[in-house]
PDB file of C-alpha atoms and ligand atoms in Angstrom:
ATOM      1  CA  MET A  23       9.864 -14.692  18.405  1.00  0.00           C
ATOM      2  CA  PRO A  24       8.967 -15.119  22.084  1.00  0.00           C
ATOM      3  CA  SER A  25       5.667 -16.826  22.671  1.00  0.00           C
ATOM      4  CA  TYR A  26       3.133 -14.683  24.529  1.00  0.00           C
ATOM      5  CA  GLN A  27       2.601 -17.284  27.279  1.00  0.00           C
ATOM      6  CA  GLY A  28       5.864 -16.150  28.893  1.00  0.00           C
ATOM      7  CA  PHE A  29       4.599 -12.636  29.624  1.00  0.00           C
ATOM      8  CA  LEU A  30       0.815 -12.970  29.692  1.00  0.00           C
ATOM      9  CA  SER A  31      -0.171 -12.016  33.217  1.00  0.00           C
ATOM     10  CA  GLU A  32      -3.878 -12.769  32.729  1.00  0.00           C
ATOM     11  CA  VAL A  33      -6.553 -13.100  30.074  1.00  0.00           C
ATOM     12  CA  LEU A  34      -8.673 -10.044  30.774  1.00  0.00           C
ATOM     13  CA  ILE A  35     -11.406 -10.654  28.194  1.00  0.00           C
ATOM     14  CA  THR A  36     -11.946 -14.083  26.696  1.00  0.00           C
ATOM     15  CA  GLU A  37     -12.817 -14.888  23.097  1.00  0.00           C
ATOM     16  CA  GLU A  38     -16.368 -15.804  24.177  1.00  0.00           C
ATOM     17  CA  GLN A  39     -16.840 -12.540  26.076  1.00  0.00           C
ATOM     18  CA  LEU A  40     -15.582 -10.567  23.074  1.00  0.00           C
ATOM     19  CA  LYS A  41     -17.927 -12.421  20.736  1.00  0.00           C
ATOM     20  CA  SER A  42     -21.014 -11.853  22.814  1.00  0.00           C
ATOM     21  CA  ARG A  43     -20.287  -8.173  23.534  1.00  0.00           C
ATOM     22  CA  VAL A  44     -19.494  -7.449  19.872  1.00  0.00           C
ATOM     23  CA  LYS A  45     -22.790  -9.109  18.936  1.00  0.00           C
ATOM     24  CA  GLU A  46     -24.651  -6.872  21.411  1.00  0.00           C
ATOM     25  CA  LEU A  47     -22.948  -3.756  20.056  1.00  0.00           C
ATOM     26  CA  GLY A  48     -23.786  -4.763  16.474  1.00  0.00           C
ATOM     27  CA  GLU A  49     -27.415  -5.273  17.391  1.00  0.00           C
ATOM     28  CA  GLN A  50     -27.575  -1.960  19.224  1.00  0.00           C
ATOM     29  CA  ILE A  51     -26.037  -0.098  16.267  1.00  0.00           C
ATOM     30  CA  SER A  52     -28.454  -1.845  13.877  1.00  0.00           C
ATOM     31  CA  ARG A  53     -31.375  -0.594  15.972  1.00  0.00           C
ATOM     32  CA  ASP A  54     -30.014   2.926  16.481  1.00  0.00           C
ATOM     33  CA  TYR A  55     -29.279   3.418  12.789  1.00  0.00           C
ATOM     34  CA  ALA A  56     -32.239   1.498  11.377  1.00  0.00           C
ATOM     35  CA  ASN A  57     -33.401   4.587   9.487  1.00  0.00           C
ATOM     36  CA  SER A  58     -30.012   5.715   8.321  1.00  0.00           C
ATOM     37  CA  LYS A  59     -29.395   5.789   4.590  1.00  0.00           C
ATOM     38  CA  SER A  60     -25.727   6.619   4.759  1.00  0.00           C
ATOM     39  CA  LEU A  61     -24.022   4.781   7.599  1.00  0.00           C
ATOM     40  CA  VAL A  62     -20.253   4.499   7.372  1.00  0.00           C
ATOM     41  CA  LEU A  63     -17.951   2.847   9.893  1.00  0.00           C
ATOM     42  CA  VAL A  64     -14.561   4.537  10.018  1.00  0.00           C
ATOM     43  CA  CYS A  65     -11.909   2.254  11.435  1.00  0.00           C
ATOM     44  CA  ILE A  66      -8.732   3.663  12.930  1.00  0.00           C
ATOM     45  CA  LEU A  67      -5.836   1.536  11.740  1.00  0.00           C
ATOM     46  CA  ARG A  68      -4.381  -0.701  12.842  1.00  0.00           C
ATOM     47  CA  GLY A  69      -5.722  -1.598  16.261  1.00  0.00           C
ATOM     48  CA  GLY A  70      -9.395  -1.403  15.325  1.00  0.00           C
ATOM     49  CA  VAL A  71      -9.255  -3.878  12.448  1.00  0.00           C
ATOM     50  CA  LEU A  72     -10.253  -7.087  14.227  1.00  0.00           C
ATOM     51  CA  PHE A  73     -13.002  -5.296  16.101  1.00  0.00           C
ATOM     52  CA  LEU A  74     -14.336  -3.710  12.889  1.00  0.00           C
ATOM     53  CA  THR A  75     -14.457  -6.951  10.914  1.00  0.00           C
ATOM     54  CA  ASP A  76     -16.290  -8.772  13.708  1.00  0.00           C
ATOM     55  CA  LEU A  77     -18.580  -5.835  14.478  1.00  0.00           C
ATOM     56  CA  MET A  78     -19.671  -5.268  10.868  1.00  0.00           C
ATOM     57  CA  ARG A  79     -20.765  -8.900  10.599  1.00  0.00           C
ATOM     58  CA  GLN A  80     -23.122  -8.276  13.531  1.00  0.00           C
ATOM     59  CA  ILE A  81     -24.643  -5.168  11.944  1.00  0.00           C
ATOM     60  CA  SER A  82     -27.721  -6.099   9.953  1.00  0.00           C
ATOM     61  CA  ILE A  83     -28.264  -2.827   8.113  1.00  0.00           C
ATOM     62  CA  PRO A  84     -26.406  -1.690   4.970  1.00  0.00           C
ATOM     63  CA  HIS A  85     -23.252   0.263   5.712  1.00  0.00           C
ATOM     64  CA  ALA A  86     -19.932   1.228   4.190  1.00  0.00           C
ATOM     65  CA  ILE A  87     -16.493   0.916   5.755  1.00  0.00           C
ATOM     66  CA  GLU A  88     -13.552   3.283   5.551  1.00  0.00           C
ATOM     67  CA  PHE A  89     -10.099   3.351   7.077  1.00  0.00           C
ATOM     68  CA  MET A  90      -7.972   6.074   8.543  1.00  0.00           C
ATOM     69  CA  ALA A  91      -4.442   5.829   9.885  1.00  0.00           C
ATOM     70  CA  VAL A  92      -3.033   8.386  12.263  1.00  0.00           C
ATOM     71  CA  THR A  93       0.356   8.833  13.862  1.00  0.00           C
ATOM     72  CA  SER A  94       0.965  10.645  17.116  1.00  0.00           C
ATOM     73  CA  TYR A  95       3.664  13.270  17.054  1.00  0.00           C
ATOM     74  CA  GLY A  96       6.500  12.704  19.500  1.00  0.00           C
ATOM     75  CA  ALA A  97       4.689   9.960  21.361  1.00  0.00           C
ATOM     76  CA  GLY A  98       6.462   7.484  23.588  1.00  0.00           C
ATOM     77  CA  LEU A  99       5.944   3.813  22.805  1.00  0.00           C
ATOM     78  CA  ARG A 100       3.016   3.423  25.165  1.00  0.00           C
ATOM     79  CA  GLU A 101       1.426   6.818  25.280  1.00  0.00           C
ATOM     80  CA  SER A 102       0.192   9.370  22.815  1.00  0.00           C
ATOM     81  CA  SER A 103       1.212  12.984  22.564  1.00  0.00           C
ATOM     82  CA  GLY A 104      -2.043  14.693  21.768  1.00  0.00           C
ATOM     83  CA  GLN A 105      -1.107  15.824  18.259  1.00  0.00           C
ATOM     84  CA  VAL A 106      -1.935  13.491  15.395  1.00  0.00           C
ATOM     85  CA  ARG A 107      -1.008  13.450  11.738  1.00  0.00           C
ATOM     86  CA  ILE A 108      -3.152  11.600   9.175  1.00  0.00           C
ATOM     87  CA  SER A 109      -0.994   9.027   7.413  1.00  0.00           C
ATOM     88  CA  HIS A 110      -3.919   7.505   5.500  1.00  0.00           C
ATOM     89  CA  ASP A 111      -7.079   9.472   4.879  1.00  0.00           C
ATOM     90  CA  LEU A 112     -10.603   8.312   3.991  1.00  0.00           C
ATOM     91  CA  ASN A 113     -11.368   7.558   0.365  1.00  0.00           C
ATOM     92  CA  THR A 114     -14.866   9.001   0.467  1.00  0.00           C
ATOM     93  CA  ASP A 115     -16.542  12.209   1.465  1.00  0.00           C
ATOM     94  CA  ILE A 116     -18.414  11.864   4.754  1.00  0.00           C
ATOM     95  CA  HIS A 117     -20.391  15.074   4.295  1.00  0.00           C
ATOM     96  CA  GLU A 118     -24.037  14.500   5.399  1.00  0.00           C
ATOM     97  CA  ARG A 119     -23.371  10.871   6.297  1.00  0.00           C
ATOM     98  CA  ASP A 120     -23.859   9.026   9.593  1.00  0.00           C
ATOM     99  CA  VAL A 121     -20.370   8.200  10.808  1.00  0.00           C
ATOM    100  CA  ILE A 122     -19.294   5.807  13.544  1.00  0.00           C
ATOM    101  CA  LEU A 123     -15.632   5.902  14.441  1.00  0.00           C
ATOM    102  CA  VAL A 124     -14.413   2.427  15.390  1.00  0.00           C
ATOM    103  CA  GLU A 125     -11.463   2.373  17.810  1.00  0.00           C
ATOM    104  CA  ASP A 126      -9.598  -0.337  19.678  1.00  0.00           C
ATOM    105  CA  ILE A 127      -8.961   1.540  22.910  1.00  0.00           C
ATOM    106  CA  ILE A 128      -9.268   4.999  24.402  1.00  0.00           C
ATOM    107  CA  ASP A 129      -6.512   5.892  26.797  1.00  0.00           C
ATOM    108  CA  SER A 130      -5.759   9.611  27.336  1.00  0.00           C
ATOM    109  CA  GLY A 131      -8.370  10.400  24.674  1.00  0.00           C
ATOM    110  CA  TYR A 132      -6.019  12.652  22.695  1.00  0.00           C
ATOM    111  CA  THR A 133      -5.960  10.495  19.563  1.00  0.00           C
ATOM    112  CA  LEU A 134      -9.722  10.303  19.489  1.00  0.00           C
ATOM    113  CA  ALA A 135     -10.211  14.017  20.190  1.00  0.00           C
ATOM    114  CA  SER A 136      -7.931  14.941  17.290  1.00  0.00           C
ATOM    115  CA  VAL A 137      -9.600  12.529  14.880  1.00  0.00           C
ATOM    116  CA  LEU A 138     -13.067  13.723  15.906  1.00  0.00           C
ATOM    117  CA  GLU A 139     -12.049  17.315  15.259  1.00  0.00           C
ATOM    118  CA  LEU A 140     -10.752  16.407  11.799  1.00  0.00           C
ATOM    119  CA  LEU A 141     -13.889  14.465  10.878  1.00  0.00           C
ATOM    120  CA  CYS A 142     -16.263  17.014  12.366  1.00  0.00           C
ATOM    121  CA  ALA A 143     -14.820  19.682  10.073  1.00  0.00           C
ATOM    122  CA  ARG A 144     -16.103  17.628   7.114  1.00  0.00           C
ATOM    123  CA  LYS A 145     -19.664  18.144   8.316  1.00  0.00           C
ATOM    124  CA  PRO A 146     -21.047  14.624   8.670  1.00  0.00           C
ATOM    125  CA  LYS A 147     -24.749  14.279   9.457  1.00  0.00           C
ATOM    126  CA  SER A 148     -23.819  12.580  12.727  1.00  0.00           C
ATOM    127  CA  LEU A 149     -20.588  11.432  14.341  1.00  0.00           C
ATOM    128  CA  GLU A 150     -20.349   8.872  17.159  1.00  0.00           C
ATOM    129  CA  VAL A 151     -17.635   6.683  18.635  1.00  0.00           C
ATOM    130  CA  CYS A 152     -17.599   2.935  19.181  1.00  0.00           C
ATOM    131  CA  THR A 153     -14.585   1.689  21.116  1.00  0.00           C
ATOM    132  CA  LEU A 154     -13.852  -1.860  22.134  1.00  0.00           C
ATOM    133  CA  LEU A 155     -12.008  -0.831  25.293  1.00  0.00           C
ATOM    134  CA  ASP A 156     -12.102   2.231  27.506  1.00  0.00           C
ATOM    135  CA  LYS A 157      -9.339   2.952  30.036  1.00  0.00           C
ATOM    136  CA  PHE A 158     -11.436   5.627  31.696  1.00  0.00           C
ATOM    137  CA  GLU A 159      -9.018   6.324  34.586  1.00  0.00           C
ATOM    138  CA  ARG A 160      -6.421   7.537  32.114  1.00  0.00           C
ATOM    139  CA  ARG A 161      -8.623  10.114  30.403  1.00  0.00           C
ATOM    140  CA  GLU A 162      -7.029  13.553  30.080  1.00  0.00           C
ATOM    141  CA  ILE A 163      -9.428  15.110  27.611  1.00  0.00           C
ATOM    142  CA  ASP A 164     -13.189  14.864  27.569  1.00  0.00           C
ATOM    143  CA  VAL A 165     -14.568  12.897  24.625  1.00  0.00           C
ATOM    144  CA  SER A 166     -18.076  11.633  24.238  1.00  0.00           C
ATOM    145  CA  VAL A 167     -18.253   7.917  23.489  1.00  0.00           C
ATOM    146  CA  LYS A 168     -21.597   6.357  22.626  1.00  0.00           C
ATOM    147  CA  TYR A 169     -20.620   2.685  22.419  1.00  0.00           C
ATOM    148  CA  VAL A 170     -18.120   1.014  24.765  1.00  0.00           C
ATOM    149  CA  GLY A 171     -17.334  -2.691  24.631  1.00  0.00           C
ATOM    150  CA  PHE A 172     -15.583  -2.977  27.980  1.00  0.00           C
ATOM    151  CA  SER A 173     -14.348  -0.447  30.538  1.00  0.00           C
ATOM    152  CA  ILE A 174     -11.004  -1.648  31.814  1.00  0.00           C
ATOM    153  CA  GLU A 175      -8.498  -0.731  34.486  1.00  0.00           C
ATOM    154  CA  ASN A 176      -5.242   1.011  33.767  1.00  0.00           C
ATOM    155  CA  LYS A 177      -3.213  -1.972  32.590  1.00  0.00           C
ATOM    156  CA  PHE A 178      -1.371  -2.400  29.304  1.00  0.00           C
ATOM    157  CA  VAL A 179      -3.306  -4.894  27.207  1.00  0.00           C
ATOM    158  CA  PHE A 180      -2.671  -6.729  23.957  1.00  0.00           C
ATOM    159  CA  GLY A 181      -4.407  -9.092  21.537  1.00  0.00           C
ATOM    160  CA  TYR A 182      -7.612  -8.836  19.477  1.00  0.00           C
ATOM    161  CA  GLY A 183      -6.125  -6.056  17.353  1.00  0.00           C
ATOM    162  CA  LEU A 184      -4.054  -4.391  20.048  1.00  0.00           C
ATOM    163  CA  ASP A 185      -0.339  -4.721  19.647  1.00  0.00           C
ATOM    164  CA  LEU A 186       2.626  -5.210  21.859  1.00  0.00           C
ATOM    165  CA  ASP A 187       5.488  -3.577  19.953  1.00  0.00           C
ATOM    166  CA  ASP A 188       3.620  -4.321  16.713  1.00  0.00           C
ATOM    167  CA  LEU A 189       3.063  -8.025  17.402  1.00  0.00           C
ATOM    168  CA  TYR A 190       0.378 -10.299  18.852  1.00  0.00           C
ATOM    169  CA  ARG A 191      -2.591  -8.458  17.297  1.00  0.00           C
ATOM    170  CA  ASN A 192      -3.858 -11.845  16.087  1.00  0.00           C
ATOM    171  CA  LEU A 193      -4.593 -13.278  19.536  1.00  0.00           C
ATOM    172  CA  PRO A 194      -8.314 -13.998  19.922  1.00  0.00           C
ATOM    173  CA  PHE A 195      -8.475 -12.622  23.491  1.00  0.00           C
ATOM    174  CA  VAL A 196      -7.435  -9.426  25.291  1.00  0.00           C
ATOM    175  CA  GLY A 197      -4.576 -10.117  27.680  1.00  0.00           C
ATOM    176  CA  VAL A 198      -2.623  -8.119  30.250  1.00  0.00           C
ATOM    177  CA  VAL A 199       1.144  -7.835  29.873  1.00  0.00           C
ATOM    178  CA  ASP A 200       3.453  -8.721  32.729  1.00  0.00           C
ATOM    179  CA  GLU A 201       5.882  -5.871  32.033  1.00  0.00           C
ATOM    180  CA  GLU A 202       8.740  -7.389  34.032  1.00  0.00           C
ATOM    181  CA  LYS A 203       8.564 -10.745  32.255  1.00  0.00           C
ATOM    182  CA  TYR A 204       8.093  -9.037  28.885  1.00  0.00           C
ATOM    183  CA  LYS A 205      11.266  -6.968  29.416  1.00  0.00           C
ATOM    184  CA  ASN A 206      13.193 -10.135  30.141  1.00  0.00           C
ATOM    185  CA  THR A 207      11.901 -12.029  27.097  1.00  0.00           C
ATOM    186  CA  LYS A 208      13.291  -9.277  24.873  1.00  0.00           C
ATOM    187  CA  ILE A 209      16.863  -9.862  26.094  1.00  0.00           C
ATOM    188  CA  GLU A 210      18.361 -12.402  23.745  1.00  0.00           C
ATOM    189  CA  PRO A 211      20.467 -15.106  25.459  1.00  0.00           C
ATOM    190  CA  ASP A 212      24.166 -15.246  24.495  1.00  0.00           C
TER     191      ASP A 212
HETATM  192  P1  IMP B  27      -4.801   7.885  23.525  1.00  0.00           P
HETATM  193  O1  IMP B  27      -4.567   8.936  22.479  1.00  0.00           O
HETATM  194  O2  IMP B  27      -3.938   8.134  24.737  1.00  0.00           O
HETATM  195  O3  IMP B  27      -6.242   7.715  23.892  1.00  0.00           O
HETATM  196  O4  IMP B  27      -4.207   6.534  22.946  1.00  0.00           O
HETATM  197  C1  IMP B  27      -4.948   5.663  22.216  1.00  0.00           C
HETATM  198  C2  IMP B  27      -4.050   4.741  21.439  1.00  0.00           C
HETATM  199  O5  IMP B  27      -2.955   4.274  22.239  1.00  0.00           O
HETATM  200  C3  IMP B  27      -4.814   3.496  21.049  1.00  0.00           C
HETATM  201  O6  IMP B  27      -5.458   3.664  19.811  1.00  0.00           O
HETATM  202  C4  IMP B  27      -3.731   2.447  21.029  1.00  0.00           C
HETATM  203  O7  IMP B  27      -3.103   2.423  19.771  1.00  0.00           O
HETATM  204  C5  IMP B  27      -2.738   2.893  22.056  1.00  0.00           C
HETATM  205  N1  IMP B  27      -2.936   2.200  23.362  1.00  0.00           N
HETATM  206  C6  IMP B  27      -3.334   2.762  24.525  1.00  0.00           C
HETATM  207  N2  IMP B  27      -3.400   1.850  25.515  1.00  0.00           N
HETATM  208  C7  IMP B  27      -3.029   0.672  24.952  1.00  0.00           C
HETATM  209  C8  IMP B  27      -2.901  -0.669  25.477  1.00  0.00           C
HETATM  210  O8  IMP B  27      -3.131  -0.981  26.659  1.00  0.00           O
HETATM  211  N3  IMP B  27      -2.508  -1.620  24.578  1.00  0.00           N
HETATM  212  C9  IMP B  27      -2.229  -1.331  23.262  1.00  0.00           C
HETATM  213  N4  IMP B  27      -2.347  -0.106  22.743  1.00  0.00           N
HETATM  214  C10 IMP B  27      -2.730   0.900  23.577  1.00  0.00           C
HETATM  215 MG1   MG B  28      -5.061   2.669  18.010  1.00  0.00          MG
END
């Protein structure tokens, strides 16, 4: 397996920066939902997992967690199509509950818009979004996002939950891929 150092163009967000921003977001959510009796964090698999597990440890009020997995129809490797199918649904009813959707990154916004529509139909008491990263320049559909970790430029990133062809989610930082070098590392030598 090629080591990421060969195609890491830069560390965009360090482990320390992630830690301190996630702490701030956790504190903000704890304040905003201090009176909530039914808070549930809904994590979109798989990219949001590292963010969720760090974020929940910074939230000081009682809350539940749930997971949802969605697949984009006909999407290319690095972009989504706009139509999503639920491949794993929530295990609990979110009716009349305060829901925060926890995402790794918003790109075109199509994935998020579809998931919000699905969840909204279940009539939660409230529904907000908390995303670690926001590639705002790429937005094609308007979605309202209450909590944003970092707004980033239009570069393909990996690490801290985000994958590069399903790998490298474990890296403790968010890095930018050097596409040219990455392409070359995938060609096996004779
Ligand atoms: P959207 O539907 O275009 O907003 O796509 C969002 C999804 O695309 C995210 O949940 C990620 O799974 C994936 N994605 C978009 N940009 C990146 C990136 O830079 N690195 C890794 N995954 C990405
Ligand atoms: Mg994702």
